CSV table of N, CA and C in Angstrom, one decimal:
chain,number,residue,atom,x,y,z
F,1,MET,N,0.8,-1.2,0.0
F,1,MET,CA,0.0,0.0,0.0
F,1,MET,C,0.9,1.2,0.0
F,2,VAL,N,0.5,2.2,-0.7
F,2,VAL,CA,1.2,3.5,-0.8
F,2,VAL,C,0.8,4.3,0.4
F,3,ASP,N,1.8,4.8,1.1
F,3,ASP,CA,1.6,5.6,2.3
F,3,ASP,C,1.1,7.0,1.9
F,4,THR,N,-0.2,7.3,2.0
F,4,THR,CA,-0.8,8.5,1.6
F,4,THR,C,-0.9,9.6,2.6
F,5,MET,N,-0.7,9.3,3.9
F,5,MET,CA,-0.9,10.3,4.9
F,5,MET,C,0.2,10.3,5.9
F,6,ASN,N,1.3,9.8,5.6
F,6,ASN,CA,2.4,9.7,6.6
F,6,ASN,C,3.4,10.8,6.7
F,7,THR,N,3.5,11.6,5.8
F,7,THR,CA,4.5,12.7,5.8
F,7,THR,C,4.0,14.0,5.4
F,8,GLY,N,4.6,15.0,6.0
F,8,GLY,CA,4.4,16.4,5.6
F,8,GLY,C,2.9,16.8,5.5
F,9,GLU,N,2.5,17.4,4.4
F,9,GLU,CA,1.2,18.0,4.3
F,9,GLU,C,0.1,16.9,4.2
F,10,ASN,N,0.5,15.6,4.0
F,10,ASN,CA,-0.5,14.5,3.9
F,10,ASN,C,-0.9,14.1,5.3
F,11,ARG,N,-0.3,14.5,6.3
F,11,ARG,CA,-0.7,14.2,7.7
F,11,ARG,C,-2.0,15.0,8.1
F,12,LEU,N,-2.8,14.4,8.9
F,12,LEU,CA,-4.0,15.0,9.3
F,12,LEU,C,-3.8,15.5,10.8
F,13,HIS,N,-4.0,16.8,11.0
F,13,HIS,CA,-3.9,17.3,12.4
F,13,HIS,C,-5.2,16.9,13.1
F,14,THR,N,-5.0,16.2,14.2
F,14,THR,CA,-6.2,15.6,14.9
F,14,THR,C,-6.5,16.2,16.3
F,15,TYR,N,-5.4,16.7,16.9
F,15,TYR,CA,-5.6,17.1,18.3
F,15,TYR,C,-4.6,18.1,18.8
F,16,SER,N,-5.0,19.0,19.6
F,16,SER,CA,-4.1,20.0,20.3
F,16,SER,C,-4.5,20.1,21.7
F,17,THR,N,-3.5,20.4,22.6
F,17,THR,CA,-3.8,20.6,24.0
F,17,THR,C,-2.7,21.4,24.6
F,18,ASP,N,-3.1,22.3,25.5
F,18,ASP,CA,-2.1,22.9,26.4
F,18,ASP,C,-1.6,21.9,27.4
F,19,ILE,N,-0.5,22.1,28.0
F,19,ILE,CA,0.1,21.2,29.0
F,19,ILE,C,-0.5,21.5,30.4
F,20,ASP,N,-1.1,20.5,31.0
F,20,ASP,CA,-1.6,20.7,32.3
F,20,ASP,C,-0.4,20.7,33.3
F,21,PRO,N,-0.3,21.7,34.2
F,21,PRO,CA,0.8,21.7,35.1
F,21,PRO,C,1.0,20.4,35.9
F,22,ARG,N,0.0,19.7,36.1
F,22,ARG,CA,0.1,18.4,36.9
F,22,ARG,C,0.9,17.3,36.1
F,23,TRP,N,1.1,17.6,34.8
F,23,TRP,CA,1.8,16.6,34.0
F,23,TRP,C,3.3,16.7,34.1
F,24,ILE,N,3.8,17.8,34.7
F,24,ILE,CA,5.2,18.1,34.8
F,24,ILE,C,5.8,17.2,35.9
F,25,ASP,N,6.9,16.5,35.5
F,25,ASP,CA,7.6,15.6,36.5
F,25,ASP,C,8.7,16.4,37.2
F,26,GLY,N,9.5,15.6,38.0
F,26,GLY,CA,10.6,16.2,38.8
F,26,GLY,C,11.7,16.7,37.9
F,27,ASN,N,11.8,16.3,36.6
F,27,ASN,CA,12.8,16.8,35.7
F,27,ASN,C,12.4,18.1,35.0
F,28,GLY,N,11.2,18.6,35.3
F,28,GLY,CA,10.7,19.9,34.7
F,28,GLY,C,10.1,19.8,33.3
F,29,HIS,N,9.8,18.5,32.9
F,29,HIS,CA,9.2,18.4,31.6
F,29,HIS,C,8.0,17.4,31.7
F,30,VAL,N,7.2,17.2,30.6
F,30,VAL,CA,6.0,16.4,30.7
F,30,VAL,C,6.4,14.9,31.0
F,31,SER,N,5.8,14.3,31.9
F,31,SER,CA,6.0,12.9,32.3
F,31,SER,C,5.6,12.0,31.2
F,32,ASP,N,6.3,10.9,31.1
F,32,ASP,CA,6.1,10.0,30.0
F,32,ASP,C,4.6,9.5,29.9
F,33,ARG,N,4.0,9.2,31.0
F,33,ARG,CA,2.6,8.7,31.0
F,33,ARG,C,1.6,9.6,30.4
F,34,ASN,N,1.9,10.9,30.4
F,34,ASN,CA,1.0,11.9,29.8
F,34,ASN,C,1.0,11.9,28.3
F,35,TYR,N,2.2,11.6,27.7
F,35,TYR,CA,2.2,11.5,26.3
F,35,TYR,C,1.2,10.4,25.8
F,36,THR,N,1.2,9.3,26.5
F,36,THR,CA,0.3,8.2,26.1
F,36,THR,C,-1.2,8.7,26.1
F,37,THR,N,-1.5,9.4,27.2
F,37,THR,CA,-2.9,10.0,27.3
F,37,THR,C,-3.2,10.9,26.1
F,38,VAL,N,-2.3,11.8,25.8
F,38,VAL,CA,-2.6,12.7,24.7
F,38,VAL,C,-2.7,12.0,23.3
F,39,PHE,N,-1.8,11.0,23.1
F,39,PHE,CA,-1.9,10.2,21.9
F,39,PHE,C,-3.2,9.4,21.8
F,40,SER,N,-3.7,8.9,23.0
F,40,SER,CA,-5.0,8.2,23.0
F,40,SER,C,-6.1,9.2,22.7
F,41,ASP,N,-6.1,10.4,23.2
F,41,ASP,CA,-7.1,11.4,22.9
F,41,ASP,C,-7.0,11.7,21.4
F,42,ALA,N,-5.9,11.8,20.8
F,42,ALA,CA,-5.7,12.1,19.4
F,42,ALA,C,-6.3,10.9,18.5
F,43,GLU,N,-6.1,9.7,19.0
F,43,GLU,CA,-6.7,8.5,18.3
F,43,GLU,C,-8.2,8.6,18.3
F,44,VAL,N,-8.8,8.9,19.5
F,44,VAL,CA,-10.2,9.1,19.6
F,44,VAL,C,-10.7,10.1,18.6
F,45,ALA,N,-10.0,11.2,18.5
F,45,ALA,CA,-10.4,12.3,17.6
F,45,ALA,C,-10.3,11.8,16.2
F,46,PHE,N,-9.3,11.1,15.8
F,46,PHE,CA,-9.2,10.5,14.5
F,46,PHE,C,-10.3,9.6,14.2
F,47,LEU,N,-10.6,8.7,15.1
F,47,LEU,CA,-11.7,7.7,14.9
F,47,LEU,C,-13.0,8.4,14.7
F,48,ASP,N,-13.3,9.5,15.5
F,48,ASP,CA,-14.5,10.3,15.3
F,48,ASP,C,-14.5,10.9,13.9
F,49,HIS,N,-13.3,11.4,13.4
F,49,HIS,CA,-13.2,12.1,12.1
F,49,HIS,C,-13.5,11.1,11.0
F,50,ILE,N,-13.1,9.9,11.1
F,50,ILE,CA,-13.4,8.9,10.0
F,50,ILE,C,-14.7,8.2,10.2
F,51,GLY,N,-15.5,8.5,11.2
F,51,GLY,CA,-16.8,7.9,11.4
F,51,GLY,C,-16.7,6.6,12.1
F,52,ALA,N,-15.6,6.3,12.9
F,52,ALA,CA,-15.5,5.0,13.6
F,52,ALA,C,-15.4,5.3,15.1
F,53,GLY,N,-16.0,6.4,15.6
F,53,GLY,CA,-15.9,6.7,17.0
F,53,GLY,C,-17.2,6.3,17.7
F,54,ARG,N,-17.5,7.1,18.7
F,54,ARG,CA,-18.6,6.8,19.6
F,54,ARG,C,-20.0,6.6,18.9
F,55,ALA,N,-20.3,7.4,17.9
F,55,ALA,CA,-21.5,7.3,17.2
F,55,ALA,C,-21.6,6.0,16.5
F,56,TYR,N,-20.5,5.6,15.9
F,56,TYR,CA,-20.4,4.3,15.2
F,56,TYR,C,-20.6,3.1,16.2
F,57,ARG,N,-20.0,3.2,17.3
F,57,ARG,CA,-20.1,2.1,18.3
F,57,ARG,C,-21.6,2.0,18.7
F,58,LEU,N,-22.3,3.1,18.9
F,58,LEU,CA,-23.7,3.1,19.3
F,58,LEU,C,-24.6,2.6,18.2
F,59,ALA,N,-24.3,3.0,17.0
F,59,ALA,CA,-25.2,2.6,15.8
F,59,ALA,C,-24.9,1.2,15.3
F,60,LYS,N,-23.6,0.8,15.3
F,60,LYS,CA,-23.2,-0.5,14.6
F,60,LYS,C,-22.8,-1.5,15.6
F,61,GLY,N,-22.4,-1.2,16.8
F,61,GLY,CA,-22.0,-2.1,17.8
F,61,GLY,C,-20.5,-2.6,17.7
F,62,GLY,N,-19.8,-1.9,16.7
F,62,GLY,CA,-18.4,-2.3,16.6
F,62,GLY,C,-17.5,-1.4,17.5
F,63,HIS,N,-16.4,-2.0,17.9
F,63,HIS,CA,-15.5,-1.3,18.8
F,63,HIS,C,-14.1,-1.4,18.3
F,64,VAL,N,-13.2,-0.5,18.7
F,64,VAL,CA,-11.8,-0.6,18.3
F,64,VAL,C,-11.0,-0.9,19.6
F,65,TYR,N,-10.2,-1.9,19.4
F,65,TYR,CA,-9.3,-2.4,20.5
F,65,TYR,C,-7.8,-2.1,20.0
F,66,THR,N,-7.0,-1.6,21.0
F,66,THR,CA,-5.6,-1.4,20.7
F,66,THR,C,-4.9,-2.8,20.8
F,67,ALA,N,-4.2,-3.2,19.7
F,67,ALA,CA,-3.4,-4.4,19.8
F,67,ALA,C,-1.9,-4.2,20.1
F,68,GLU,N,-1.4,-3.0,19.7
F,68,GLU,CA,0.0,-2.7,19.9
F,68,GLU,C,0.2,-1.2,19.9
F,69,ASN,N,1.1,-0.7,20.7
F,69,ASN,CA,1.6,0.7,20.7
F,69,ASN,C,3.1,0.7,20.8
F,70,HIS,N,3.6,1.7,20.2
F,70,HIS,CA,5.1,2.0,20.3
F,70,HIS,C,5.3,3.5,20.4
F,71,LEU,N,6.0,3.9,21.4
F,71,LEU,CA,6.2,5.4,21.7
F,71,LEU,C,7.6,5.7,21.7
F,72,THR,N,8.0,6.7,20.9
F,72,THR,CA,9.4,7.1,20.9
F,72,THR,C,9.5,8.6,21.4
F,73,PHE,N,10.3,8.9,22.3
F,73,PHE,CA,10.5,10.3,22.8
F,73,PHE,C,11.7,10.9,22.0
F,74,VAL,N,11.5,12.0,21.4
F,74,VAL,CA,12.5,12.6,20.6
F,74,VAL,C,13.0,13.9,21.2
F,75,HIS,N,12.2,14.7,21.8
F,75,HIS,CA,12.5,16.0,22.4
F,75,HIS,C,11.6,16.3,23.5
F,76,GLU,N,12.1,16.9,24.6
F,76,GLU,CA,11.2,17.1,25.7
F,76,GLU,C,10.1,18.1,25.5
F,77,MET,N,9.0,17.9,26.1
F,77,MET,CA,7.9,18.9,26.1
F,77,MET,C,8.0,19.7,27.5
F,78,LEU,N,8.0,21.0,27.4
F,78,LEU,CA,8.2,21.8,28.6
F,78,LEU,C,6.8,22.4,29.0
F,79,PRO,N,6.7,22.9,30.2
F,79,PRO,CA,5.5,23.4,30.7
F,79,PRO,C,4.8,24.5,29.8
F,80,GLU,N,5.6,25.3,29.1
F,80,GLU,CA,5.0,26.4,28.3
F,80,GLU,C,4.7,25.9,26.9
F,81,ASP,N,5.0,24.7,26.6
F,81,ASP,CA,4.7,24.2,25.2
F,81,ASP,C,3.2,23.9,25.0
F,82,ARG,N,2.8,23.7,23.8
F,82,ARG,CA,1.5,23.2,23.4
F,82,ARG,C,1.7,21.9,22.6
F,83,MET,N,0.9,20.9,22.9
F,83,MET,CA,1.0,19.6,22.2
F,83,MET,C,0.1,19.7,20.9
F,84,GLU,N,0.8,19.5,19.8
F,84,GLU,CA,0.0,19.4,18.5
F,84,GLU,C,0.3,18.0,17.9
F,85,VAL,N,-0.8,17.3,17.7
F,85,VAL,CA,-0.7,15.9,17.2
F,85,VAL,C,-1.3,15.8,15.8
F,86,SER,N,-0.6,15.1,15.0
F,86,SER,CA,-1.1,14.7,13.6
F,86,SER,C,-1.0,13.2,13.4
F,87,VAL,N,-1.7,12.7,12.5
F,87,VAL,CA,-1.7,11.3,12.2
F,87,VAL,C,-1.5,11.0,10.8
F,88,GLY,N,-0.8,9.9,10.5
F,88,GLY,CA,-0.6,9.4,9.2
F,88,GLY,C,-1.1,7.9,9.1
F,89,LEU,N,-1.6,7.6,8.0
F,89,LEU,CA,-2.1,6.2,7.8
F,89,LEU,C,-0.9,5.4,7.3
F,90,VAL,N,-0.5,4.4,8.0
F,90,VAL,CA,0.6,3.5,7.6
F,90,VAL,C,0.1,2.4,6.7
F,91,ASP,N,-1.0,1.7,7.2
F,91,ASP,CA,-1.6,0.6,6.5
F,91,ASP,C,-3.0,0.3,7.1
F,92,PHE,N,-3.8,-0.4,6.3
F,92,PHE,CA,-5.1,-0.8,6.8
F,92,PHE,C,-5.6,-2.1,6.1
F,93,SER,N,-6.5,-2.7,6.8
F,93,SER,CA,-7.2,-3.9,6.1
F,93,SER,C,-8.7,-3.7,6.6
F,94,GLU,N,-9.5,-4.7,6.2
F,94,GLU,CA,-10.9,-4.6,6.6
F,94,GLU,C,-11.1,-4.7,8.1
F,95,LYS,N,-10.0,-5.3,8.8
F,95,LYS,CA,-10.2,-5.5,10.2
F,95,LYS,C,-9.2,-4.7,11.1
F,96,ALA,N,-8.2,-4.0,10.5
F,96,ALA,CA,-7.2,-3.3,11.3
F,96,ALA,C,-6.8,-2.0,10.7
F,97,ILE,N,-6.3,-1.1,11.5
F,97,ILE,CA,-5.7,0.1,11.0
F,97,ILE,C,-4.4,0.3,11.8
F,98,HIS,N,-3.3,0.6,11.0
F,98,HIS,CA,-2.0,0.9,11.6
F,98,HIS,C,-1.8,2.4,11.4
F,99,LEU,N,-1.6,3.2,12.5
F,99,LEU,CA,-1.5,4.6,12.5
F,99,LEU,C,-0.2,5.1,13.0
F,100,SER,N,0.3,6.2,12.5
F,100,SER,CA,1.5,6.8,12.9
F,100,SER,C,1.2,8.3,13.4
F,101,PHE,N,1.5,8.6,14.6
F,101,PHE,CA,1.2,9.9,15.2
F,101,PHE,C,2.5,10.6,15.4
F,102,GLU,N,2.5,11.9,15.2
F,102,GLU,CA,3.6,12.8,15.6
F,102,GLU,C,3.1,13.8,16.5
F,103,MET,N,3.9,14.1,17.5
F,103,MET,CA,3.6,15.2,18.5
F,103,MET,C,4.6,16.3,18.3
F,104,ARG,N,4.2,17.5,18.1
F,104,ARG,CA,5.1,18.6,17.9
F,104,ARG,C,4.7,19.7,19.0
F,105,ASN,N,5.7,20.5,19.3
F,105,ASN,CA,5.4,21.6,20.2
F,105,ASN,C,5.0,22.8,19.4
F,106,ALA,N,4.6,23.9,20.0
F,106,ALA,CA,4.1,25.0,19.3
F,106,ALA,C,5.1,25.6,18.3
F,107,ARG,N,6.4,25.3,18.5
F,107,ARG,CA,7.5,25.8,17.5
F,107,ARG,C,7.7,24.8,16.4
F,108,GLY,N,6.9,23.7,16.3
F,108,GLY,CA,7.0,22.8,15.2
F,108,GLY,C,8.0,21.7,15.4
F,109,ILE,N,8.7,21.7,16.6
F,109,ILE,CA,9.7,20.7,16.8
F,109,ILE,C,9.1,19.3,17.1
F,110,LEU,N,9.5,18.3,16.5
F,110,LEU,CA,9.0,16.9,16.7
F,110,LEU,C,9.5,16.5,18.1
F,111,CYS,N,8.5,16.2,19.0
F,111,CYS,CA,8.8,15.8,20.4
F,111,CYS,C,8.6,14.3,20.6
F,112,ALA,N,7.7,13.7,19.9
F,112,ALA,CA,7.4,12.3,20.1
F,112,ALA,C,6.8,11.7,18.9
F,113,HIS,N,7.0,10.4,18.7
F,113,HIS,CA,6.4,9.6,17.6
F,113,HIS,C,5.7,8.4,18.3
F,114,HIS,N,4.5,8.1,17.8
F,114,HIS,CA,3.7,7.0,18.4
F,114,HIS,C,3.1,6.2,17.3
F,115,GLU,N,3.2,4.9,17.3
F,115,GLU,CA,2.6,4.1,16.3
F,115,GLU,C,1.6,3.2,17.1
F,116,THR,N,0.5,2.9,16.4
F,116,THR,CA,-0.5,2.0,17.1
F,116,THR,C,-1.2,1.2,16.0
F,117,LEU,N,-1.5,0.0,16.4
F,117,LEU,CA,-2.2,-1.0,15.6
F,117,LEU,C,-3.6,-1.2,16.3
F,118,ILE,N,-4.7,-0.8,15.7
F,118,ILE,CA,-6.0,-1.0,16.3
F,118,ILE,C,-6.8,-2.0,15.5
F,119,LEU,N,-7.5,-2.8,16.2
F,119,LEU,CA,-8.3,-3.9,15.6
F,119,LEU,C,-9.8,-3.6,15.8
F,120,HIS,N,-10.6,-3.9,14.8
F,120,HIS,CA,-12.1,-3.7,14.9
F,120,HIS,C,-12.6,-5.0,15.5
F,121,VAL,N,-13.5,-4.9,16.5
F,121,VAL,CA,-14.1,-6.1,17.1
F,121,VAL,C,-15.6,-5.9,17.3
F,122,ARG,N,-16.2,-7.0,17.5
F,122,ARG,CA,-17.6,-7.0,18.0
F,122,ARG,C,-17.6,-8.1,19.1
F,123,LYS,N,-18.5,-7.9,20.0
F,123,LYS,CA,-18.6,-8.8,21.1
F,123,LYS,C,-19.7,-9.8,20.8
F,124,ASP,N,-19.5,-11.1,21.1
F,124,ASP,CA,-20.5,-12.1,20.9
F,124,ASP,C,-21.5,-12.1,22.1
F,125,ALA,N,-22.4,-13.0,22.1
F,125,ALA,CA,-23.5,-13.1,23.1
F,125,ALA,C,-22.9,-13.2,24.5
F,126,ALA,N,-21.7,-13.8,24.6
F,126,ALA,CA,-21.1,-13.9,26.0
F,126,ALA,C,-20.2,-12.7,26.3
F,127,GLN,N,-20.3,-11.7,25.4
F,127,GLN,CA,-19.5,-10.4,25.6
F,127,GLN,C,-18.0,-10.7,25.4
F,128,ARG,N,-17.6,-11.7,24.6
F,128,ARG,CA,-16.2,-11.9,24.3
F,128,ARG,C,-15.9,-11.2,23.0
F,129,PRO,N,-14.8,-10.4,22.9
F,129,PRO,CA,-14.5,-9.7,21.7
F,129,PRO,C,-14.0,-10.6,20.6
F,130,LYS,N,-14.4,-10.4,19.3
F,130,LYS,CA,-13.9,-11.1,18.2
F,130,LYS,C,-13.6,-10.1,17.1
F,131,VAL,N,-12.4,-10.3,16.6
F,131,VAL,CA,-11.9,-9.4,15.5
F,131,VAL,C,-12.8,-9.6,14.2
F,132,CYS,N,-13.3,-8.6,13.6
F,132,CYS,CA,-14.1,-8.7,12.4
F,132,CYS,C,-13.9,-7.4,11.6
F,133,GLY,N,-14.5,-7.4,10.4
F,133,GLY,CA,-14.4,-6.3,9.5
F,133,GLY,C,-15.2,-5.1,10.0
F,134,PHE,N,-14.7,-3.9,9.6
F,134,PHE,CA,-15.5,-2.7,9.7
F,134,PHE,C,-16.7,-2.7,8.8
F,135,ASP,N,-17.8,-2.0,9.2
F,135,ASP,CA,-19.0,-1.9,8.4
F,135,ASP,C,-18.8,-0.9,7.3
């Protein structure tokens, strides 16, 4: 598959947030656990954008489960920074989406990269999840 959303202007800006002062650790920068929260919020925004978010879950009964995450820290985020997150599509199938997120500060400096593999599931009568195709 040709990567159509993974670099430069082909990336989709999905989420922005100011840094909560409670996220600052003893080293004076954003704690690692808070990057994951922000990337998760960006993923939710992306799913809403493509029509696979909360409304989809309520209407169709499908859910998205995270199968794998990989987070790389490139540059520290400081208290006065703003987190700007964009997403690129790495690959997809009828049952899975592989996404690449970039987090930049307000000056445009790449601070973190996050990749995630999400699976589409439905729950059976016993509420066990089973991977299946998107509607």
